[in-house]
Short mmCIF file of N, CA and C in Angstrom, two decimals:
data_model
loop_
_atom_site.label_atom_id
_atom_site.label_comp_id
_atom_site.label_asym_id
_atom_site.label_seq_id
_atom_site.Cartn_x
_atom_site.Cartn_y
_atom_site.Cartn_z
N MET A 1 -1.77 -31.86 -5.79
CA MET A 1 -3.01 -30.72 -6.16
C MET A 1 -2.29 -29.65 -7.84
N SER A 2 -3.45 -29.14 -8.07
CA SER A 2 -3.23 -28.94 -9.05
C SER A 2 -2.80 -27.40 -9.43
N GLU A 3 -2.08 -27.00 -10.86
CA GLU A 3 -1.38 -25.57 -10.84
C GLU A 3 -2.43 -24.27 -10.58
N ARG A 4 -3.39 -24.44 -11.41
CA ARG A 4 -4.58 -23.24 -11.09
C ARG A 4 -4.78 -23.38 -9.52
N HIS A 5 -4.94 -24.85 -8.49
CA HIS A 5 -5.09 -23.92 -7.07
C HIS A 5 -4.14 -23.62 -6.32
N ALA A 6 -2.62 -24.04 -7.18
CA ALA A 6 -1.76 -23.91 -6.28
C ALA A 6 -1.73 -22.38 -6.37
N LEU A 7 -1.98 -21.73 -8.30
CA LEU A 7 -1.75 -19.92 -8.54
C LEU A 7 -3.33 -19.97 -7.90
N THR A 8 -3.63 -19.68 -7.73
CA THR A 8 -5.30 -19.60 -6.94
C THR A 8 -4.37 -19.05 -4.85
N ARG A 9 -3.35 -20.15 -4.83
CA ARG A 9 -3.50 -19.50 -3.43
C ARG A 9 -2.42 -19.28 -3.38
N ARG A 10 -1.53 -18.48 -3.86
CA ARG A 10 0.02 -17.61 -4.33
C ARG A 10 -0.53 -16.62 -4.59
N ILE A 11 -1.23 -16.39 -5.33
CA ILE A 11 -2.39 -14.85 -5.61
C ILE A 11 -2.81 -14.32 -3.69
N ARG A 12 -3.81 -14.92 -3.55
CA ARG A 12 -4.31 -15.01 -1.62
C ARG A 12 -3.30 -15.12 -1.24
N MET A 13 -2.03 -15.50 -0.98
CA MET A 13 -1.54 -14.57 -0.40
C MET A 13 -0.38 -13.86 -0.42
N TRP A 14 -0.45 -13.42 -1.70
CA TRP A 14 0.06 -12.30 -1.50
C TRP A 14 -0.70 -10.68 -1.67
N LEU A 15 -2.20 -11.21 -2.08
CA LEU A 15 -3.36 -10.65 -1.57
C LEU A 15 -3.22 -10.13 -0.42
N VAL A 16 -3.35 -11.51 0.90
CA VAL A 16 -3.68 -11.26 2.83
C VAL A 16 -2.16 -10.61 2.75
N PHE A 17 -1.27 -10.53 2.99
CA PHE A 17 -0.15 -9.52 2.52
C PHE A 17 -0.28 -8.22 1.97
N PHE A 18 -0.60 -7.83 0.88
CA PHE A 18 -0.96 -6.37 1.12
C PHE A 18 -1.87 -5.82 1.45
N ILE A 19 -3.05 -6.91 1.56
CA ILE A 19 -4.07 -5.82 2.84
C ILE A 19 -3.74 -5.94 3.91
N VAL A 20 -2.99 -6.77 4.91
CA VAL A 20 -2.70 -6.43 6.42
C VAL A 20 -1.88 -5.48 5.56
N CYS A 21 -1.11 -4.62 4.87
CA CYS A 21 0.15 -3.87 5.10
C CYS A 21 -0.93 -2.77 4.49
N LEU A 22 -2.02 -2.71 3.58
CA LEU A 22 -2.72 -1.03 3.78
C LEU A 22 -3.59 -0.75 5.54
N VAL A 23 -3.73 -2.47 5.90
CA VAL A 23 -4.63 -2.32 6.83
C VAL A 23 -4.16 -1.79 7.87
N LEU A 24 -2.28 -1.54 7.85
CA LEU A 24 -1.44 -1.57 9.29
C LEU A 24 -1.27 0.08 8.61
N SER A 25 -0.74 0.18 7.99
CA SER A 25 -0.75 1.80 7.71
C SER A 25 -2.61 2.75 7.49
N GLY A 26 -3.15 2.21 7.49
CA GLY A 26 -3.87 3.10 7.59
C GLY A 26 -4.02 3.15 9.26
N LEU A 27 -3.86 2.35 9.82
CA LEU A 27 -4.57 2.14 11.54
C LEU A 27 -3.03 2.71 12.15
N THR A 28 -2.17 3.17 11.67
CA THR A 28 -0.64 3.95 11.73
C THR A 28 -1.40 6.03 12.26
N ALA A 29 -2.62 5.77 11.10
CA ALA A 29 -2.57 7.45 11.35
C ALA A 29 -3.04 8.11 12.11
N PHE A 30 -4.44 6.56 12.77
CA PHE A 30 -4.97 7.07 13.27
C PHE A 30 -4.29 7.85 14.78
N PRO A 31 -3.57 7.19 15.48
CA PRO A 31 -2.78 7.43 16.40
C PRO A 31 -1.65 8.85 16.75
N LEU A 32 -1.06 9.48 15.25
CA LEU A 32 0.05 9.88 14.39
C LEU A 32 0.37 11.14 15.24
N VAL A 33 0.27 11.93 16.05
CA VAL A 33 0.29 12.44 17.28
C VAL A 33 1.17 11.41 18.32
N THR A 34 1.00 10.43 19.04
CA THR A 34 1.07 10.41 19.85
C THR A 34 2.42 9.12 18.93
N GLU A 35 2.23 8.95 17.88
CA GLU A 35 3.52 8.26 17.18
C GLU A 35 4.79 8.86 16.88
N VAL A 36 4.39 10.50 16.93
CA VAL A 36 5.23 11.29 16.64
C VAL A 36 6.36 11.82 17.00
N ARG A 37 5.32 11.64 18.68
CA ARG A 37 5.79 11.80 20.25
C ARG A 37 6.58 10.83 20.54
N TRP A 38 6.54 9.41 20.05
CA TRP A 38 7.71 8.71 20.38
C TRP A 38 8.64 8.17 19.31
N ALA A 39 8.52 8.31 17.95
CA ALA A 39 9.91 8.77 17.50
C ALA A 39 10.60 9.60 17.78
N GLU A 40 9.96 10.73 18.54
CA GLU A 40 11.40 11.35 17.83
C GLU A 40 11.63 11.52 19.45
N ASP A 41 11.01 10.60 20.70
CA ASP A 41 11.90 10.83 22.23
C ASP A 41 12.61 8.91 21.73
N LEU A 42 12.51 8.08 20.82
CA LEU A 42 13.10 7.33 20.44
C LEU A 42 14.67 7.71 19.91
N LEU A 43 14.32 8.74 18.38
CA LEU A 43 15.38 8.90 18.32
C LEU A 43 16.05 10.14 19.14
N LYS A 44 16.13 10.24 20.07
CA LYS A 44 16.79 11.61 21.09
C LYS A 44 17.36 11.29 21.99
N ALA A 45 17.12 9.69 22.60
CA ALA A 45 17.13 8.59 22.94
C ALA A 45 18.87 8.84 22.88
N SER A 46 19.63 8.46 24.46
CA SER A 46 20.67 8.81 24.28
C SER A 46 21.77 7.36 24.02
N ALA A 47 21.16 6.80 23.48
CA ALA A 47 22.10 5.05 22.76
C ALA A 47 22.03 6.08 21.10
N SER A 48 20.38 6.70 21.06
CA SER A 48 20.10 6.74 19.19
C SER A 48 21.98 7.39 19.01
N PRO A 49 22.12 6.83 17.50
CA PRO A 49 22.57 8.03 17.07
C PRO A 49 21.81 9.20 15.60
N VAL A 50 21.09 9.07 16.23
CA VAL A 50 20.44 10.01 15.02
C VAL A 50 20.39 11.32 14.75
N PRO A 51 21.18 11.69 16.35
CA PRO A 51 21.34 13.61 16.29
C PRO A 51 22.28 13.94 15.87
N GLU A 52 23.79 12.73 15.92
CA GLU A 52 24.33 12.56 15.32
C GLU A 52 24.98 12.80 14.11
N HIS A 53 24.57 12.02 13.44
CA HIS A 53 25.04 11.36 12.38
C HIS A 53 23.29 11.32 11.47
N LEU A 54 22.34 11.42 11.45
CA LEU A 54 21.57 11.81 10.76
C LEU A 54 20.73 13.60 11.49
N PRO A 55 20.82 14.65 11.68
CA PRO A 55 20.91 15.88 12.13
C PRO A 55 19.49 16.71 11.30
N ALA A 56 19.48 15.62 9.89
CA ALA A 56 18.17 16.40 9.33
C ALA A 56 17.00 15.83 9.78
N LEU A 57 17.00 14.38 9.74
CA LEU A 57 16.10 13.90 9.90
C LEU A 57 15.18 13.95 11.53
N MET A 58 16.36 13.99 12.52
CA MET A 58 16.20 14.74 13.48
C MET A 58 14.78 16.34 13.34
N GLU A 59 15.34 16.78 13.06
CA GLU A 59 15.43 17.97 12.89
C GLU A 59 14.04 18.09 12.38
N TRP A 60 13.58 17.35 11.34
CA TRP A 60 12.04 17.41 9.81
C TRP A 60 11.17 16.96 11.51
N ILE A 61 11.90 15.71 12.27
CA ILE A 61 11.04 15.20 13.29
C ILE A 61 10.82 15.64 14.87
N THR A 62 11.31 16.36 14.72
CA THR A 62 11.04 17.53 16.14
C THR A 62 10.07 19.01 15.13
N ARG A 63 10.79 19.03 14.10
CA ARG A 63 9.07 20.13 13.14
C ARG A 63 7.95 19.24 13.12
N VAL A 64 7.67 18.68 12.87
CA VAL A 64 6.42 17.64 12.80
C VAL A 64 5.78 17.18 13.92
N ARG A 65 7.07 17.29 15.22
CA ARG A 65 6.15 16.71 16.24
C ARG A 65 5.53 18.54 16.78
N GLU A 66 6.08 19.23 16.68
CA GLU A 66 5.64 20.45 17.30
C GLU A 66 4.87 21.19 16.43
N GLY A 67 4.88 20.82 15.15
CA GLY A 67 3.53 20.77 14.24
C GLY A 67 2.19 20.47 14.86
N LEU A 68 1.92 19.24 14.70
CA LEU A 68 1.33 18.11 15.51
C LEU A 68 0.65 18.59 16.62
N ASP A 69 2.01 18.92 17.72
CA ASP A 69 1.15 19.24 19.27
C ASP A 69 0.73 21.31 18.71
N THR A 70 0.57 22.30 18.34
CA THR A 70 0.26 22.80 17.61
C THR A 70 -1.26 22.95 17.64
N ILE A 71 -1.07 22.06 16.21
CA ILE A 71 -2.53 21.76 15.74
C ILE A 71 -3.90 20.55 17.03
N GLU A 72 -2.57 20.17 18.03
CA GLU A 72 -4.04 19.40 18.38
C GLU A 72 -4.53 20.11 19.41
N ARG A 73 -3.71 21.12 19.99
CA ARG A 73 -3.14 21.84 21.06
C ARG A 73 -4.39 23.10 20.16
N ASP A 74 -4.30 23.61 19.29
CA ASP A 74 -4.93 24.82 18.49
C ASP A 74 -5.99 24.64 18.28
N GLN A 75 -6.53 24.14 17.51
CA GLN A 75 -7.09 23.22 16.14
C GLN A 75 -6.58 21.83 15.58
N PRO A 76 -7.56 20.90 16.97
CA PRO A 76 -8.00 18.98 16.86
C PRO A 76 -8.47 19.09 16.35
N PHE A 77 -9.37 19.93 15.35
CA PHE A 77 -10.17 19.74 14.05
C PHE A 77 -9.74 19.47 13.06
N MET A 78 -8.38 19.41 12.85
CA MET A 78 -7.81 19.45 11.77
C MET A 78 -6.60 17.61 11.42
N LEU A 79 -6.78 17.33 12.84
CA LEU A 79 -6.02 16.01 12.49
C LEU A 79 -7.44 15.13 12.07
N TYR A 80 -8.70 15.53 11.44
CA TYR A 80 -9.51 14.21 11.46
C TYR A 80 -9.40 14.72 9.65
N GLY A 81 -8.72 14.97 9.27
CA GLY A 81 -8.11 14.98 8.30
C GLY A 81 -7.14 13.32 7.34
N THR A 82 -6.79 13.15 9.29
CA THR A 82 -5.72 12.22 8.85
C THR A 82 -6.52 10.97 9.10
N ASP A 83 -7.93 11.54 10.57
CA ASP A 83 -9.13 9.60 10.57
C ASP A 83 -9.02 9.11 9.31
N TRP A 84 -9.43 10.37 8.02
CA TRP A 84 -9.73 9.93 7.16
C TRP A 84 -9.23 9.31 6.09
N LEU A 85 -7.69 10.28 6.35
CA LEU A 85 -6.83 8.78 5.16
C LEU A 85 -6.55 7.54 6.04
N ALA A 86 -6.58 8.08 6.64
CA ALA A 86 -6.85 6.19 8.11
C ALA A 86 -8.01 4.88 7.32
N PHE A 87 -9.06 5.48 7.05
CA PHE A 87 -10.64 4.66 7.06
C PHE A 87 -9.87 4.98 5.14
N ALA A 88 -9.65 5.70 4.53
CA ALA A 88 -9.31 5.47 3.26
C ALA A 88 -8.28 4.26 2.98
N HIS A 89 -7.72 4.03 3.71
CA HIS A 89 -7.13 3.07 3.53
C HIS A 89 -7.30 1.69 3.78
N LEU A 90 -7.85 1.50 4.75
CA LEU A 90 -8.59 0.56 5.94
C LEU A 90 -10.19 0.24 4.42
N VAL A 91 -10.83 1.23 3.32
CA VAL A 91 -11.59 1.01 2.88
C VAL A 91 -11.05 0.57 0.86
N ILE A 92 -10.08 1.09 0.83
CA ILE A 92 -9.19 -0.25 0.35
C ILE A 92 -8.96 -0.95 0.25
N ALA A 93 -8.39 -1.10 1.32
CA ALA A 93 -7.43 -3.12 2.09
C ALA A 93 -9.34 -3.88 1.65
N VAL A 94 -10.38 -3.33 1.90
CA VAL A 94 -11.88 -3.94 1.48
C VAL A 94 -11.58 -4.65 0.22
N ALA A 95 -11.28 -2.99 -0.31
CA ALA A 95 -11.69 -3.39 -2.31
C ALA A 95 -11.42 -5.00 -2.54
N PHE A 96 -9.51 -5.06 -1.69
CA PHE A 96 -9.32 -6.31 -2.34
C PHE A 96 -9.04 -7.60 -1.85
N TYR A 97 -10.50 -7.86 -1.42
CA TYR A 97 -11.35 -8.56 -0.94
C TYR A 97 -12.17 -9.47 -2.74
N GLY A 98 -12.31 -8.71 -3.50
CA GLY A 98 -12.51 -9.13 -4.67
C GLY A 98 -12.59 -9.52 -5.02
N PRO A 99 -10.66 -9.36 -5.96
CA PRO A 99 -9.26 -10.34 -6.28
C PRO A 99 -9.03 -11.75 -5.44
N TYR A 100 -9.33 -11.76 -3.67
CA TYR A 100 -9.16 -12.97 -3.10
C TYR A 100 -10.46 -13.11 -3.31
N ARG A 101 -11.06 -13.18 -3.20
CA ARG A 101 -12.46 -14.43 -3.80
C ARG A 101 -12.74 -14.41 -5.08
N ASP A 102 -12.27 -14.30 -6.03
CA ASP A 102 -12.17 -13.84 -8.01
C ASP A 102 -11.38 -12.58 -8.56
N PRO A 103 -10.11 -13.58 -8.20
CA PRO A 103 -9.12 -12.79 -9.34
C PRO A 103 -9.33 -12.68 -10.46
N VAL A 104 -9.45 -13.76 -10.89
CA VAL A 104 -9.99 -13.19 -12.87
C VAL A 104 -10.80 -12.42 -12.76
N ARG A 105 -12.01 -12.58 -12.35
CA ARG A 105 -13.18 -11.45 -12.73
C ARG A 105 -12.69 -9.75 -11.63
N ASN A 106 -11.88 -9.93 -10.98
CA ASN A 106 -11.60 -8.52 -10.26
C ASN A 106 -10.13 -8.06 -10.57
N ILE A 107 -9.50 -8.92 -11.48
CA ILE A 107 -8.35 -8.19 -12.24
C ILE A 107 -8.32 -6.16 -11.62
N TRP A 108 -9.00 -5.77 -11.93
CA TRP A 108 -9.51 -4.15 -12.67
C TRP A 108 -9.26 -3.83 -10.87
N VAL A 109 -9.19 -4.77 -10.17
CA VAL A 109 -9.08 -3.83 -8.61
C VAL A 109 -7.50 -3.45 -8.34
N ILE A 110 -6.55 -5.04 -8.79
CA ILE A 110 -5.44 -4.47 -9.17
C ILE A 110 -4.84 -3.82 -10.24
N GLU A 111 -5.40 -3.49 -11.17
CA GLU A 111 -4.85 -2.39 -12.11
C GLU A 111 -5.18 -1.26 -11.29
N PHE A 112 -6.42 -1.05 -10.62
CA PHE A 112 -6.68 0.46 -9.90
C PHE A 112 -5.08 0.52 -8.85
N GLY A 113 -5.21 -0.59 -7.56
CA GLY A 113 -4.11 -0.03 -7.10
C GLY A 113 -2.53 -0.32 -7.71
N MET A 114 -2.29 -0.54 -8.58
CA MET A 114 -1.58 -0.22 -9.53
C MET A 114 -0.92 1.82 -9.89
N ILE A 115 -2.58 1.94 -10.70
CA ILE A 115 -2.55 3.13 -10.99
C ILE A 115 -2.43 4.03 -9.79
N ALA A 116 -3.38 3.39 -8.39
CA ALA A 116 -2.91 4.49 -7.91
C ALA A 116 -1.03 4.18 -6.85
N CYS A 117 -0.87 3.56 -6.92
CA CYS A 117 0.68 3.64 -6.57
C CYS A 117 1.81 4.51 -7.62
N ALA A 118 1.19 4.21 -8.25
CA ALA A 118 1.66 5.09 -9.75
C ALA A 118 1.83 6.73 -9.58
N GLY A 119 0.47 6.91 -8.76
CA GLY A 119 -0.46 8.07 -8.39
C GLY A 119 0.28 8.73 -7.58
N ILE A 120 1.02 8.32 -6.26
CA ILE A 120 2.00 8.81 -5.21
C ILE A 120 3.63 9.35 -6.23
N ILE A 121 3.63 9.23 -7.50
CA ILE A 121 4.87 9.59 -7.01
C ILE A 121 4.50 11.08 -7.58
N PRO A 122 3.42 10.81 -9.17
CA PRO A 122 3.69 13.42 -9.28
C PRO A 122 2.80 14.34 -7.96
N LEU A 123 1.72 13.18 -7.21
CA LEU A 123 1.42 13.90 -5.72
C LEU A 123 2.27 14.85 -5.35
N ALA A 124 3.74 13.59 -4.99
CA ALA A 124 4.54 13.81 -3.43
C ALA A 124 5.46 14.77 -4.60
N LEU A 125 5.43 14.96 -5.53
CA LEU A 125 6.63 15.65 -6.38
C LEU A 125 6.01 16.47 -6.16
N ILE A 126 4.84 16.80 -6.64
CA ILE A 126 4.47 18.30 -7.03
C ILE A 126 3.58 18.82 -5.53
N CYS A 127 2.90 17.89 -4.81
CA CYS A 127 2.84 18.50 -2.99
C CYS A 127 4.01 18.64 -2.15
N GLY A 128 4.85 18.05 -2.37
CA GLY A 128 6.01 17.56 -1.51
C GLY A 128 6.59 19.41 -1.35
N PRO A 129 6.93 19.55 -2.60
CA PRO A 129 7.72 21.68 -2.56
C PRO A 129 6.95 22.48 -1.94
N LEU A 130 5.15 21.97 -2.31
CA LEU A 130 3.92 23.36 -2.01
C LEU A 130 4.25 23.35 -0.23
N ARG A 131 4.32 21.94 0.47
CA ARG A 131 3.86 22.22 1.16
C ARG A 131 5.43 21.93 2.21
N ASP A 132 6.25 22.34 2.04
CA ASP A 132 7.94 22.34 2.36
C ASP A 132 7.60 21.39 3.15
N ILE A 133 8.27 19.70 2.25
CA ILE A 133 8.24 18.51 2.64
C ILE A 133 9.64 19.20 2.49
N PRO A 134 10.37 18.01 2.44
CA PRO A 134 11.90 18.16 2.69
C PRO A 134 12.48 16.87 1.47
N PHE A 135 12.91 17.36 0.20
CA PHE A 135 13.18 16.30 -0.98
C PHE A 135 13.33 14.33 -0.15
N TRP A 136 14.17 14.42 0.83
CA TRP A 136 14.68 12.79 0.83
C TRP A 136 12.81 12.57 1.52
N TRP A 137 12.08 12.88 2.46
CA TRP A 137 10.82 13.17 2.41
C TRP A 137 10.10 12.51 1.95
N THR A 138 10.17 13.45 0.78
CA THR A 138 9.33 13.16 -0.46
C THR A 138 9.32 11.38 -1.00
N VAL A 139 11.27 11.31 -1.07
CA VAL A 139 11.61 10.27 -1.84
C VAL A 139 10.35 8.98 -0.64
N ILE A 140 10.85 8.88 0.39
CA ILE A 140 10.42 8.25 1.41
C ILE A 140 9.18 8.39 1.38
N ASP A 141 7.69 9.22 0.59
CA ASP A 141 6.82 8.98 0.21
C ASP A 141 6.46 8.18 -1.14
N MET A 142 7.77 8.47 -1.84
CA MET A 142 7.21 7.77 -3.04
C MET A 142 7.64 6.19 -3.28
N SER A 143 8.42 6.25 -2.42
CA SER A 143 8.87 4.34 -2.42
C SER A 143 7.94 3.38 -1.91
N PHE A 144 6.73 4.25 -1.37
CA PHE A 144 5.53 3.44 -1.09
C PHE A 144 4.53 3.19 -1.88
N GLY A 145 4.85 4.10 -3.11
CA GLY A 145 3.71 3.94 -4.50
C GLY A 145 4.92 2.60 -4.91
N VAL A 146 6.28 2.62 -5.49
CA VAL A 146 6.84 2.10 -5.98
C VAL A 146 7.47 0.37 -5.27
N PHE A 147 6.73 0.04 -3.80
CA PHE A 147 7.10 -0.99 -3.40
C PHE A 147 5.53 -1.90 -2.50
N GLY A 148 4.40 -0.71 -3.30
CA GLY A 148 3.28 -0.82 -2.95
C GLY A 148 3.27 -1.38 -4.21
N VAL A 149 3.58 -1.67 -5.61
CA VAL A 149 3.21 -1.95 -6.97
C VAL A 149 3.67 -3.34 -6.78
N ILE A 150 4.87 -3.25 -6.70
CA ILE A 150 5.60 -4.71 -6.42
C ILE A 150 5.15 -6.17 -6.20
N PRO A 151 3.97 -6.13 -4.90
CA PRO A 151 3.22 -7.21 -4.93
C PRO A 151 1.74 -6.92 -6.16
N LEU A 152 1.64 -6.06 -6.24
CA LEU A 152 0.90 -5.86 -7.58
C LEU A 152 0.44 -6.14 -8.48
N LEU A 153 1.93 -5.78 -9.05
CA LEU A 153 3.05 -6.81 -9.95
C LEU A 153 2.71 -8.24 -10.68
N ILE A 154 3.41 -8.75 -9.15
CA ILE A 154 3.05 -9.98 -8.98
C ILE A 154 1.85 -10.97 -8.83
N VAL A 155 0.90 -9.96 -8.28
CA VAL A 155 -0.50 -10.99 -8.64
C VAL A 155 -0.77 -10.77 -9.75
N ARG A 156 -0.87 -9.85 -10.28
CA ARG A 156 -1.87 -9.07 -11.87
C ARG A 156 -0.99 -10.15 -12.46
N ARG A 157 0.45 -10.69 -12.56
CA ARG A 157 1.01 -11.29 -13.52
C ARG A 157 0.79 -13.05 -13.49
N MET A 158 0.67 -13.34 -12.44
CA MET A 158 -0.09 -14.60 -11.81
C MET A 158 -1.74 -14.92 -12.18
N ILE A 159 -2.31 -13.76 -12.27
CA ILE A 159 -3.97 -13.85 -12.52
C ILE A 159 -4.26 -14.42 -13.77
N LYS A 160 -3.70 -13.52 -15.07
CA LYS A 160 -3.06 -13.41 -15.67
C LYS A 160 -2.83 -15.09 -16.45
N ARG A 161 -1.86 -15.72 -15.81
CA ARG A 161 -1.95 -16.86 -15.82
C ARG A 161 -2.74 -17.32 -15.82
N LEU A 162 -3.69 -17.61 -14.52
CA LEU A 162 -4.73 -18.37 -14.01
C LEU A 162 -5.63 -18.11 -14.90
N GLU A 163 -5.93 -17.29 -15.25
CA GLU A 163 -7.06 -16.83 -16.28
C GLU A 163 -6.38 -17.15 -17.77
N GLY A 164 -5.43 -18.02 -17.73
CA GLY A 164 -5.30 -18.49 -19.59
C GLY A 164 -5.57 -19.94 -19.14
N LEU A 165 -5.20 -20.83 -17.69
CA LEU A 165 -5.04 -21.90 -17.38
C LEU A 165 -6.82 -22.34 -17.42
N GLU A 166 -7.57 -21.65 -16.46
CA GLU A 166 -9.08 -20.94 -16.85
C GLU A 166 -9.72 -21.29 -18.52
N GLY A 167 -9.23 -20.72 -19.56
CA GLY A 167 -9.31 -20.56 -20.45
C GLY A 167 -8.96 -21.90 -21.34
N LEU A 168 -7.55 -22.47 -21.13
CA LEU A 168 -7.51 -24.00 -21.67
C LEU A 168 -8.70 -24.68 -21.31
N GLU A 169 -8.79 -24.48 -20.01
CA GLU A 169 -10.24 -25.79 -19.21
C GLU A 169 -11.54 -25.57 -20.18
N GLN A 170 -11.51 -24.41 -20.13
CA GLN A 170 -12.75 -23.87 -20.58
C GLN A 170 -12.85 -24.58 -22.10
N THR A 171 -12.07 -24.28 -23.00
CA THR A 171 -11.70 -24.62 -24.34
C THR A 171 -11.67 -25.88 -24.08
N PRO A 172 -13.03 -25.95 -25.73
CA PRO A 172 -13.38 -27.54 -25.62
C PRO A 172 -12.03 -28.35 -26.69
N ALA A 173 -11.90 -29.64 -26.49
CA ALA A 173 -11.57 -30.51 -27.54
C ALA A 173 -11.44 -30.01 -28.87
N PRO A 174 -10.83 -30.58 -30.17
CA PRO A 174 -11.60 -30.08 -31.33
C PRO A 174 -11.80 -31.94 -31.71
N PRO A 175 -13.13 -31.33 -32.64
CA PRO A 175 -13.59 -32.92 -32.81
C PRO A 175 -12.28 -33.82 -33.29
N ALA A 176 -12.72 -34.96 -33.35
CA ALA A 176 -11.47 -36.17 -33.75
C ALA A 176 -12.26 -35.86 -35.74
N ALA A 177 -10.69 -35.88 -36.24
CA ALA A 177 -10.83 -36.13 -37.49
C ALA A 177 -11.04 -36.95 -38.07
N PRO A 178 -12.16 -36.93 -39.28
CA PRO A 178 -12.54 -38.50 -39.54
C PRO A 178 -12.06 -39.18 -39.94
N VAL A 179 -11.96 -40.78 -39.74
CA VAL A 179 -11.38 -41.69 -40.46
C VAL A 179 -11.54 -41.68 -41.87
N ALA A 180 -11.16 -41.67 -42.29
CA ALA A 180 -11.30 -42.24 -44.48
C ALA A 180 -11.60 -43.72 -44.28
N ALA A 181 -12.48 -44.31 -44.63
CA ALA A 181 -12.52 -45.80 -45.50
C ALA A 181 -11.19 -45.75 -45.91
N SER A 182 -10.73 -46.85 -45.84
CA SER A 182 -10.02 -47.57 -47.38
C SER A 182 -10.90 -49.12 -47.35
N ALA A 183 -10.06 -48.42 -48.78
CA ALA A 183 -11.25 -49.56 -49.94
C ALA A 183 -10.28 -50.98 -50.33
#
């Protein structure tokens, strides 16, 4: 297996991992109300140490569940926003098919993803306090940008190496130096 082929294969494996994470993240936004109810039930279970050892987490999950229950009961159209959030994740995942097919040509998608990951941090730091989100939860939100950028950095570095290999393959060999005739 050539180095170029091996590198392309590794790039594609990382991209599949990233795409799957985006799709799963998107799909989990659709049943948000149900998921939060399940999380609260799980955390309140008798075997769970969370209420005793992490009361702030338990209070936050209960507060979120109560808010979602109120929205679902009184203003269900508000949940349409999380449907669009889910859809956005799915659409962004589709965009990464471009680098899967042709990594060098579509490196801009990787760089776009890196910018989006970086943008999570100021968004969380600005909007978290405005929306009365606990700081520790804001840190969890920011971690999506930090952990999301890691595979993209790896892929970008590999694409740059692949680009270099392709450049070497396309560079014509220098012409042979003429041999001087000896008299």
